[in-house]
Short mmCIF file of N, CA and C in Angstrom, two decimals:
data_model
loop_
_atom_site.label_atom_id
_atom_site.label_comp_id
_atom_site.label_asym_id
_atom_site.label_seq_id
_atom_site.Cartn_x
_atom_site.Cartn_y
_atom_site.Cartn_z
N UNK A 1 0.61 -0.92 -0.29
CA UNK A 1 -0.05 0.14 0.08
C UNK A 1 0.90 1.23 -0.18
N UNK A 2 0.56 1.94 -1.06
CA UNK A 2 1.49 3.55 -0.95
C UNK A 2 0.99 4.11 0.12
N UNK A 3 1.18 4.42 1.49
CA UNK A 3 0.38 5.19 2.20
C UNK A 3 0.81 6.66 1.63
N UNK A 4 1.92 7.15 1.09
CA UNK A 4 2.08 8.18 0.53
C UNK A 4 0.92 9.00 -0.43
N UNK A 5 0.81 8.38 -1.47
CA UNK A 5 -0.04 8.33 -2.37
C UNK A 5 -1.61 8.53 -1.92
N UNK A 6 -1.52 7.99 -1.11
CA UNK A 6 -3.02 7.60 -0.11
C UNK A 6 -3.43 8.78 0.14
N UNK A 7 -2.25 9.30 1.37
CA UNK A 7 -2.64 10.57 2.02
C UNK A 7 -3.11 11.71 1.11
N UNK A 8 -2.08 11.62 -0.29
CA UNK A 8 -1.59 12.84 -1.16
C UNK A 8 -3.52 12.82 -1.78
N UNK A 9 -4.16 11.84 -2.49
CA UNK A 9 -5.53 11.39 -3.02
C UNK A 9 -6.58 11.87 -2.19
N UNK A 10 -6.10 11.52 -1.12
CA UNK A 10 -7.23 11.73 0.34
C UNK A 10 -7.65 13.62 0.86
N UNK A 11 -6.40 14.09 0.39
CA UNK A 11 -6.23 15.31 0.67
C UNK A 11 -6.83 16.18 -0.20
N UNK A 12 -6.50 15.42 -1.67
CA UNK A 12 -7.03 16.10 -2.74
C UNK A 12 -8.79 15.88 -3.10
N UNK A 13 -9.38 15.06 -2.42
CA UNK A 13 -10.57 14.35 -2.54
C UNK A 13 -10.85 15.77 -1.48
N UNK A 14 -10.61 15.23 -0.37
CA UNK A 14 -11.36 16.30 0.81
C UNK A 14 -11.19 18.17 0.14
N UNK A 15 -10.31 18.27 -0.61
CA UNK A 15 -9.91 19.74 -1.01
C UNK A 15 -11.14 19.78 -1.88
N UNK A 16 -11.14 18.67 -2.74
CA UNK A 16 -12.67 19.14 -3.58
C UNK A 16 -13.97 18.90 -3.29
N UNK A 17 -14.15 18.44 -2.04
CA UNK A 17 -15.49 17.93 -1.77
C UNK A 17 -15.63 19.42 -0.81
N UNK A 18 -14.67 19.85 -0.53
CA UNK A 18 -15.10 21.24 0.31
C UNK A 18 -15.37 22.54 -0.67
N UNK A 19 -14.62 22.18 -1.64
CA UNK A 19 -14.29 23.76 -2.55
C UNK A 19 -15.86 23.09 -3.23
N UNK A 20 -16.29 22.33 -3.56
CA UNK A 20 -17.78 21.48 -4.19
C UNK A 20 -18.99 22.19 -3.45
N UNK A 21 -18.69 21.93 -1.86
CA UNK A 21 -19.88 21.95 -1.23
C UNK A 21 -19.50 23.10 -0.27
N UNK A 22 -18.53 24.40 -1.13
CA UNK A 22 -18.30 25.44 0.01
C UNK A 22 -18.13 25.25 1.26
N UNK A 23 -17.62 24.50 1.68
CA UNK A 23 -17.44 24.46 3.45
C UNK A 23 -15.88 24.94 3.39
N UNK A 24 -15.90 25.52 4.32
CA UNK A 24 -14.22 26.17 4.89
C UNK A 24 -13.25 24.99 5.54
N UNK A 25 -13.96 24.49 6.17
CA UNK A 25 -13.07 23.00 6.76
C UNK A 25 -14.03 21.78 7.00
N UNK A 26 -13.64 20.78 7.23
CA UNK A 26 -14.51 19.51 7.70
C UNK A 26 -14.58 19.67 8.96
N UNK A 27 -15.66 19.29 9.59
CA UNK A 27 -16.16 19.32 11.19
C UNK A 27 -15.25 18.21 11.43
N UNK A 28 -14.73 17.77 12.74
CA UNK A 28 -14.23 16.98 13.34
C UNK A 28 -14.80 16.09 13.59
N UNK A 29 -16.17 16.28 14.01
CA UNK A 29 -17.13 15.59 14.75
C UNK A 29 -17.63 14.65 13.95
N UNK A 30 -17.81 15.26 12.32
CA UNK A 30 -18.71 14.92 11.62
C UNK A 30 -17.50 13.66 10.66
N UNK A 31 -16.27 14.10 10.77
CA UNK A 31 -15.37 13.17 9.95
C UNK A 31 -15.17 12.00 11.07
N UNK A 32 -15.01 12.18 12.59
CA UNK A 32 -15.35 11.02 13.64
C UNK A 32 -16.48 10.04 13.12
N UNK A 33 -18.12 10.89 13.47
CA UNK A 33 -18.88 9.82 13.41
C UNK A 33 -18.74 9.16 11.59
N UNK A 34 -18.20 9.88 10.73
CA UNK A 34 -18.06 9.11 9.28
C UNK A 34 -17.64 7.86 9.11
N UNK A 35 -16.28 7.86 10.20
CA UNK A 35 -15.02 6.82 10.60
C UNK A 35 -15.93 5.89 11.07
N UNK A 36 -16.50 6.22 12.11
CA UNK A 36 -17.44 5.30 12.86
C UNK A 36 -18.18 4.24 11.88
N UNK A 37 -19.02 5.36 11.47
CA UNK A 37 -19.86 4.85 10.59
C UNK A 37 -19.43 3.98 9.60
N UNK A 38 -18.74 4.33 8.43
CA UNK A 38 -18.09 2.84 7.88
C UNK A 38 -17.60 1.61 8.81
N UNK A 39 -16.23 2.22 9.88
CA UNK A 39 -16.23 0.72 10.36
C UNK A 39 -17.64 0.26 10.60
N UNK A 40 -18.67 0.75 11.63
CA UNK A 40 -19.73 -0.26 11.18
C UNK A 40 -19.95 -1.13 10.68
N UNK A 41 -20.17 -0.22 9.22
CA UNK A 41 -20.56 -0.81 8.02
C UNK A 41 -19.58 -2.01 7.50
N UNK A 42 -18.36 -2.10 8.16
CA UNK A 42 -17.42 -3.31 7.89
C UNK A 42 -17.82 -4.33 8.74
N UNK A 43 -18.19 -3.80 10.43
CA UNK A 43 -18.67 -4.85 11.33
C UNK A 43 -20.06 -5.75 10.99
N UNK A 44 -20.81 -5.03 10.13
CA UNK A 44 -21.71 -5.46 9.39
C UNK A 44 -22.02 -6.34 8.21
N UNK A 45 -20.75 -6.54 7.41
CA UNK A 45 -20.50 -7.04 6.71
C UNK A 45 -19.68 -8.23 6.69
N UNK A 46 -18.69 -7.98 8.16
CA UNK A 46 -17.82 -9.07 7.98
C UNK A 46 -19.25 -10.16 9.08
N UNK A 47 -20.16 -10.20 9.58
CA UNK A 47 -20.80 -11.06 10.25
C UNK A 47 -20.77 -11.48 11.33
N UNK A 48 -19.76 -11.63 12.26
CA UNK A 48 -19.18 -12.83 12.93
C UNK A 48 -19.99 -12.34 14.42
N UNK A 49 -20.81 -11.12 14.56
CA UNK A 49 -21.34 -11.01 15.90
C UNK A 49 -22.92 -11.31 15.51
N UNK A 50 -23.23 -11.58 14.27
CA UNK A 50 -24.86 -12.21 14.17
C UNK A 50 -25.28 -13.44 14.73
N UNK A 51 -24.88 -13.85 15.85
CA UNK A 51 -25.26 -15.02 16.62
C UNK A 51 -26.01 -15.67 16.43
N UNK A 52 -27.23 -15.17 15.83
CA UNK A 52 -28.79 -15.25 15.34
C UNK A 52 -28.50 -16.21 14.07
N UNK A 53 -27.34 -15.86 13.43
CA UNK A 53 -28.14 -16.30 11.36
C UNK A 53 -27.30 -17.58 11.76
N UNK A 54 -27.65 -18.84 10.84
CA UNK A 54 -27.37 -19.93 10.20
C UNK A 54 -25.94 -19.69 9.49
N UNK A 55 -25.99 -18.72 8.75
CA UNK A 55 -24.93 -18.47 7.79
C UNK A 55 -24.60 -17.12 7.96
N UNK A 56 -23.18 -16.66 8.92
CA UNK A 56 -22.84 -15.33 9.34
C UNK A 56 -21.38 -14.77 8.61
N UNK A 57 -21.03 -15.75 7.60
CA UNK A 57 -20.12 -15.48 6.92
C UNK A 57 -19.89 -14.36 6.36
N UNK A 58 -18.86 -13.64 6.30
CA UNK A 58 -18.71 -12.47 5.58
C UNK A 58 -19.28 -12.01 4.47
N UNK A 59 -20.00 -11.05 4.12
CA UNK A 59 -20.48 -10.77 2.60
C UNK A 59 -19.42 -10.06 1.34
N UNK A 60 -19.40 -10.47 0.59
CA UNK A 60 -18.83 -9.94 -0.82
C UNK A 60 -18.14 -8.58 -0.66
N UNK A 61 -18.98 -7.31 -0.01
CA UNK A 61 -19.10 -6.20 0.02
C UNK A 61 -17.88 -5.88 1.26
N UNK A 62 -17.70 -6.49 2.11
CA UNK A 62 -16.65 -6.15 2.77
C UNK A 62 -15.30 -5.49 2.66
N UNK A 63 -14.68 -6.20 1.79
CA UNK A 63 -13.85 -5.30 0.99
C UNK A 63 -14.38 -3.60 0.88
N UNK A 64 -14.95 -3.55 0.08
CA UNK A 64 -15.74 -2.29 -0.38
C UNK A 64 -16.03 -1.22 0.97
N UNK A 65 -16.31 -2.09 1.91
CA UNK A 65 -16.19 -1.24 3.30
C UNK A 65 -15.03 -0.40 3.99
N UNK A 66 -14.13 -2.14 3.74
CA UNK A 66 -12.84 -1.75 4.47
C UNK A 66 -12.26 0.05 4.08
N UNK A 67 -12.08 0.02 2.10
CA UNK A 67 -11.83 1.17 1.18
C UNK A 67 -12.90 2.29 1.77
N UNK A 68 -13.55 1.98 2.03
CA UNK A 68 -14.58 3.33 2.68
C UNK A 68 -13.97 4.10 4.02
N UNK A 69 -13.85 2.98 5.24
CA UNK A 69 -13.32 3.48 6.08
C UNK A 69 -11.49 3.61 6.12
N UNK A 70 -10.95 3.23 4.75
CA UNK A 70 -9.61 3.45 4.97
C UNK A 70 -9.59 5.06 4.38
N UNK A 71 -10.70 5.45 3.81
CA UNK A 71 -10.75 6.89 3.01
C UNK A 71 -10.86 8.07 4.75
N UNK A 72 -11.53 7.74 5.35
CA UNK A 72 -11.90 8.64 6.60
C UNK A 72 -10.62 8.32 7.30
N UNK A 73 -10.16 6.75 7.31
CA UNK A 73 -8.65 6.84 8.34
C UNK A 73 -7.25 8.03 7.49
N UNK A 74 -7.54 7.93 6.16
CA UNK A 74 -6.40 8.90 5.61
C UNK A 74 -6.89 10.18 5.86
N UNK A 75 -8.11 10.59 5.59
CA UNK A 75 -8.87 12.00 6.30
C UNK A 75 -8.21 12.66 7.44
N UNK A 76 -8.34 11.60 8.62
CA UNK A 76 -7.77 12.20 10.11
C UNK A 76 -6.27 11.53 9.86
N UNK A 77 -5.86 11.22 9.36
CA UNK A 77 -4.39 11.00 9.53
C UNK A 77 -3.79 12.44 8.53
N UNK A 78 -4.46 12.61 7.66
CA UNK A 78 -3.93 14.10 7.05
C UNK A 78 -4.38 15.14 7.70
N UNK A 79 -5.24 15.38 8.79
CA UNK A 79 -5.70 16.25 9.64
C UNK A 79 -4.71 16.41 10.74
N UNK A 80 -4.48 15.47 11.09
CA UNK A 80 -3.47 15.06 12.43
C UNK A 80 -2.15 15.03 12.29
N UNK A 81 -1.75 15.44 11.11
CA UNK A 81 -0.51 15.31 10.48
C UNK A 81 0.20 14.22 10.36
N UNK A 82 -0.09 13.70 10.36
CA UNK A 82 0.78 11.92 10.81
C UNK A 82 0.95 11.90 9.20
N UNK A 83 2.77 11.35 8.73
CA UNK A 83 3.17 11.18 7.79
C UNK A 83 3.28 9.66 7.78
N UNK A 84 3.60 9.53 6.22
CA UNK A 84 3.79 8.19 5.71
C UNK A 84 4.58 6.94 6.42
N UNK A 85 5.38 7.77 6.61
CA UNK A 85 6.60 6.85 7.26
C UNK A 85 5.94 6.75 8.63
N UNK A 86 5.55 7.62 9.46
CA UNK A 86 4.94 7.61 10.87
C UNK A 86 3.82 6.08 10.77
N UNK A 87 2.84 6.68 9.46
CA UNK A 87 2.14 4.80 9.64
C UNK A 87 2.44 3.55 8.91
N UNK A 88 3.65 3.60 7.74
CA UNK A 88 4.26 2.60 7.72
C UNK A 88 5.33 1.81 8.47
N UNK A 89 5.71 2.78 9.68
CA UNK A 89 6.52 2.08 10.72
C UNK A 89 5.60 1.54 11.46
N UNK A 90 4.29 1.67 11.71
CA UNK A 90 3.78 1.41 12.79
C UNK A 90 3.01 -0.48 12.68
N UNK A 91 3.04 -1.10 13.71
CA UNK A 91 3.41 -2.49 13.57
C UNK A 91 1.40 -2.57 13.83
N UNK A 92 1.25 -3.89 13.39
CA UNK A 92 -0.33 -4.81 13.73
C UNK A 92 -0.62 -4.47 15.17
N UNK A 93 -2.08 -4.22 15.37
CA UNK A 93 -2.03 -4.59 16.89
C UNK A 93 -3.64 -5.53 16.56
N UNK A 94 -3.22 -6.29 16.58
CA UNK A 94 -4.58 -7.48 16.79
C UNK A 94 -5.29 -8.09 17.84
N UNK A 95 -6.13 -7.56 18.45
CA UNK A 95 -6.96 -8.75 19.43
C UNK A 95 -7.27 -10.28 19.05
N UNK A 96 -7.51 -10.66 20.01
CA UNK A 96 -7.09 -12.29 19.80
C UNK A 96 -8.99 -12.58 19.00
N UNK A 97 -9.68 -12.06 18.91
CA UNK A 97 -11.19 -12.15 18.79
C UNK A 97 -11.68 -10.88 17.88
N UNK A 98 -12.25 -10.97 16.79
CA UNK A 98 -12.26 -9.99 16.19
C UNK A 98 -13.51 -9.25 16.68
N UNK A 99 -14.80 -9.62 17.50
CA UNK A 99 -15.90 -9.26 17.81
C UNK A 99 -14.95 -7.92 19.11
N UNK A 100 -14.02 -7.92 19.52
CA UNK A 100 -13.42 -7.94 20.56
C UNK A 100 -12.84 -6.68 19.55
N UNK A 101 -11.71 -6.75 18.88
CA UNK A 101 -11.04 -6.00 17.91
C UNK A 101 -11.85 -4.69 17.61
N UNK A 102 -12.96 -4.92 16.84
CA UNK A 102 -14.10 -4.10 16.53
C UNK A 102 -14.25 -2.73 17.57
N UNK A 103 -14.36 -3.74 18.76
CA UNK A 103 -14.84 -2.62 19.75
C UNK A 103 -13.67 -2.12 20.22
N UNK A 104 -12.73 -2.31 20.14
CA UNK A 104 -11.64 -1.34 20.27
C UNK A 104 -11.14 -0.53 19.39
N UNK A 105 -12.04 -0.74 18.26
CA UNK A 105 -11.53 0.13 17.14
C UNK A 105 -12.59 1.33 16.98
N UNK A 106 -13.78 0.67 17.55
CA UNK A 106 -14.46 1.93 17.43
C UNK A 106 -14.48 2.90 19.26
N UNK A 107 -13.86 2.02 19.66
CA UNK A 107 -13.15 2.96 21.21
C UNK A 107 -12.25 3.86 20.77
N UNK A 108 -11.24 3.66 19.95
CA UNK A 108 -10.54 4.32 19.80
C UNK A 108 -10.70 5.59 19.01
N UNK A 109 -11.42 5.43 17.75
CA UNK A 109 -11.99 6.85 16.89
C UNK A 109 -12.80 7.66 17.58
N UNK A 110 -13.67 6.79 18.76
CA UNK A 110 -14.12 7.92 19.39
C UNK A 110 -13.32 8.48 20.10
N UNK A 111 -12.28 8.52 20.80
CA UNK A 111 -11.20 9.08 21.45
C UNK A 111 -11.03 9.98 21.13
N UNK A 112 -10.76 9.59 19.62
CA UNK A 112 -10.17 11.02 18.17
C UNK A 112 -11.02 12.54 18.89
N UNK A 113 -12.49 11.59 18.78
CA UNK A 113 -13.38 13.18 18.97
C UNK A 113 -13.60 13.45 20.54
N UNK A 114 -12.84 12.64 21.45
CA UNK A 114 -13.39 13.55 22.74
C UNK A 114 -12.43 13.90 23.12
N UNK A 115 -10.91 13.61 22.62
CA UNK A 115 -9.31 14.08 23.69
C UNK A 115 -9.75 16.11 23.42
N UNK A 116 -9.24 16.28 23.91
CA UNK A 116 -9.59 18.29 23.83
C UNK A 116 -8.00 18.42 22.84
N UNK A 117 -6.76 17.73 22.66
CA UNK A 117 -5.79 18.25 22.17
C UNK A 117 -5.10 17.24 20.87
N UNK A 118 -4.60 18.44 20.30
CA UNK A 118 -4.46 17.64 19.08
C UNK A 118 -3.41 16.33 18.98
N UNK A 119 -2.32 16.69 19.76
CA UNK A 119 -1.35 15.49 19.94
C UNK A 119 -2.02 14.23 20.68
N UNK A 120 -3.14 14.35 21.93
CA UNK A 120 -3.39 13.43 21.83
C UNK A 120 -4.48 12.87 20.80
N UNK A 121 -5.03 13.64 19.92
CA UNK A 121 -6.23 12.87 18.85
C UNK A 121 -4.61 12.37 17.95
N UNK A 122 -3.85 12.97 17.66
CA UNK A 122 -2.79 12.26 16.88
C UNK A 122 -2.22 10.69 17.38
N UNK A 123 -2.39 10.82 18.69
CA UNK A 123 -1.51 9.30 19.48
C UNK A 123 -2.84 8.49 18.94
N UNK A 124 -4.22 8.84 18.97
CA UNK A 124 -5.30 7.79 18.83
C UNK A 124 -5.93 7.44 17.00
N UNK A 125 -5.10 8.35 16.62
CA UNK A 125 -5.32 8.03 15.14
C UNK A 125 -3.60 7.16 14.69
N UNK A 126 -2.86 7.61 15.24
CA UNK A 126 -1.52 6.51 15.20
C UNK A 126 -2.29 4.93 15.38
N UNK A 127 -2.91 4.95 16.65
CA UNK A 127 -3.31 3.71 17.42
C UNK A 127 -4.39 3.18 16.05
N UNK A 128 -5.26 3.61 15.76
CA UNK A 128 -6.11 3.41 14.95
C UNK A 128 -5.21 2.82 13.84
N UNK A 129 -4.53 3.41 13.45
CA UNK A 129 -3.54 2.74 11.75
C UNK A 129 -3.07 1.18 12.26
N UNK A 130 -2.83 0.95 13.84
CA UNK A 130 -2.25 -0.32 14.10
C UNK A 130 -3.21 -1.53 13.87
N UNK A 131 -4.22 -0.55 14.73
CA UNK A 131 -5.41 -1.53 14.73
C UNK A 131 -6.02 -1.91 13.52
N UNK A 132 -5.84 -0.88 12.21
CA UNK A 132 -6.56 -1.45 11.11
C UNK A 132 -5.51 -1.97 10.44
N UNK A 133 -4.39 -2.29 10.70
CA UNK A 133 -3.44 -3.29 10.15
C UNK A 133 -3.62 -4.57 10.75
N UNK A 134 -4.17 -4.88 12.27
CA UNK A 134 -4.67 -6.11 12.30
C UNK A 134 -5.70 -6.26 12.01
N UNK A 135 -6.88 -5.37 11.90
CA UNK A 135 -7.93 -5.96 11.49
C UNK A 135 -7.69 -6.91 9.95
N UNK A 136 -6.89 -5.95 9.36
CA UNK A 136 -6.93 -6.74 7.91
C UNK A 136 -6.09 -8.27 7.92
N UNK A 137 -5.79 -8.39 9.06
CA UNK A 137 -5.07 -9.40 8.99
C UNK A 137 -6.36 -10.36 9.41
N UNK A 138 -6.81 -9.83 10.49
CA UNK A 138 -8.18 -10.81 10.84
C UNK A 138 -8.75 -11.04 9.51
N UNK A 139 -9.10 -9.90 9.15
CA UNK A 139 -10.44 -10.39 7.69
C UNK A 139 -9.54 -11.16 6.47
N UNK A 140 -8.14 -11.34 6.30
CA UNK A 140 -7.38 -12.10 5.34
C UNK A 140 -7.41 -11.18 4.27
N UNK A 141 -7.25 -9.56 4.32
CA UNK A 141 -6.49 -8.55 3.41
C UNK A 141 -5.42 -8.43 2.78
N UNK A 142 -4.92 -8.48 2.08
CA UNK A 142 -3.34 -7.34 2.26
C UNK A 142 -3.90 -5.95 2.24
N UNK A 143 -2.47 -5.67 1.91
CA UNK A 143 -2.38 -4.45 1.99
C UNK A 143 -2.79 -3.80 0.46
N UNK A 144 -1.77 -4.76 -0.50
CA UNK A 144 -2.98 -4.28 -1.93
C UNK A 144 -3.92 -4.52 -2.03
N UNK A 145 -4.74 -5.37 -1.69
CA UNK A 145 -6.37 -5.66 -2.14
C UNK A 145 -7.12 -4.60 -1.61
N UNK A 146 -6.86 -4.06 -0.20
CA UNK A 146 -6.80 -2.63 0.50
C UNK A 146 -6.85 -1.96 -0.58
N UNK A 147 -5.58 -1.18 -0.84
CA UNK A 147 -5.10 0.12 -1.63
C UNK A 147 -5.69 -0.51 -3.30
N UNK A 148 -5.84 -0.99 -3.54
CA UNK A 148 -6.61 -1.32 -4.94
C UNK A 148 -8.46 -0.61 -5.05
N UNK A 149 -8.73 -1.74 -3.92
CA UNK A 149 -10.33 -1.22 -3.51
C UNK A 149 -10.49 0.40 -3.02
N UNK A 150 -9.44 0.53 -2.46
CA UNK A 150 -9.43 2.42 -2.08
C UNK A 150 -9.34 2.98 -3.44
N UNK A 151 -8.42 2.46 -4.29
CA UNK A 151 -8.59 3.13 -5.70
C UNK A 151 -9.72 3.06 -6.17
N UNK A 152 -10.12 2.29 -6.63
CA UNK A 152 -11.50 2.16 -7.09
C UNK A 152 -12.62 2.71 -6.57
N UNK A 153 -12.59 3.06 -5.22
CA UNK A 153 -13.87 3.73 -4.65
C UNK A 153 -13.40 5.14 -4.50
N UNK A 154 -12.36 5.41 -4.75
CA UNK A 154 -11.59 6.90 -4.39
C UNK A 154 -12.22 7.66 -6.00
N UNK A 155 -12.13 6.97 -7.10
CA UNK A 155 -12.44 7.30 -8.28
C UNK A 155 -13.99 7.83 -8.35
N UNK A 156 -14.93 6.83 -7.67
CA UNK A 156 -16.01 6.53 -7.20
C UNK A 156 -16.73 7.70 -6.80
N UNK A 157 -15.75 8.19 -5.70
CA UNK A 157 -16.07 9.06 -5.06
C UNK A 157 -15.78 10.69 -5.56
N UNK A 158 -15.01 10.70 -6.54
CA UNK A 158 -14.98 11.79 -7.23
C UNK A 158 -15.94 12.07 -8.55
N UNK A 159 -16.31 11.08 -9.28
CA UNK A 159 -17.55 10.84 -9.82
C UNK A 159 -19.12 10.65 -9.07
N UNK A 160 -19.23 10.51 -7.85
CA UNK A 160 -20.01 10.96 -7.72
C UNK A 160 -20.40 12.53 -7.02
N UNK A 161 -18.82 12.65 -7.03
CA UNK A 161 -19.32 14.59 -6.71
C UNK A 161 -19.56 15.16 -7.97
N UNK A 162 -19.32 15.04 -9.20
CA UNK A 162 -19.61 15.28 -10.36
C UNK A 162 -20.90 15.23 -10.57
N UNK A 163 -21.98 13.94 -10.24
CA UNK A 163 -22.81 13.93 -10.55
C UNK A 163 -23.74 14.48 -9.06
N UNK A 164 -23.10 14.99 -8.26
CA UNK A 164 -24.12 15.96 -7.16
C UNK A 164 -24.12 15.03 -6.31
N UNK A 165 -23.58 13.84 -5.92
CA UNK A 165 -23.85 13.20 -5.08
C UNK A 165 -23.84 13.91 -3.16
#
């Protein structure tokens, strides 16, 4: 995964969206809630928590949801000035059970919105990257697969903006 390119592409998309919607900035609360929402969509498509279902195997769309989450993770990384090198050097953090892993990711994402100072928020964005890498291991996705899914969704997001989404 080319993190440097991913961050640059995300910055350009965010600037395009702000210009398109005449926004002076993207509210942090909106970005954090969007990140949590996209993570919840990954959880929903992964389905392991659905103990009541006979077939709770992951849906085919789980990789696309991971790509959506990646957009907002990249946005938060840019916002709190994480470098590609800092992100690349982060190791994976993986909880034993995927459901516990998802809960920890939700918690850490929430902390980005709750903590008052930028250095504290940045610390949680870094931790979220480690958890994200652990999640990819849980889901069996390579960095290359996620990057390719991100690129496809990135193109689609631009197209949506042109169509008045």
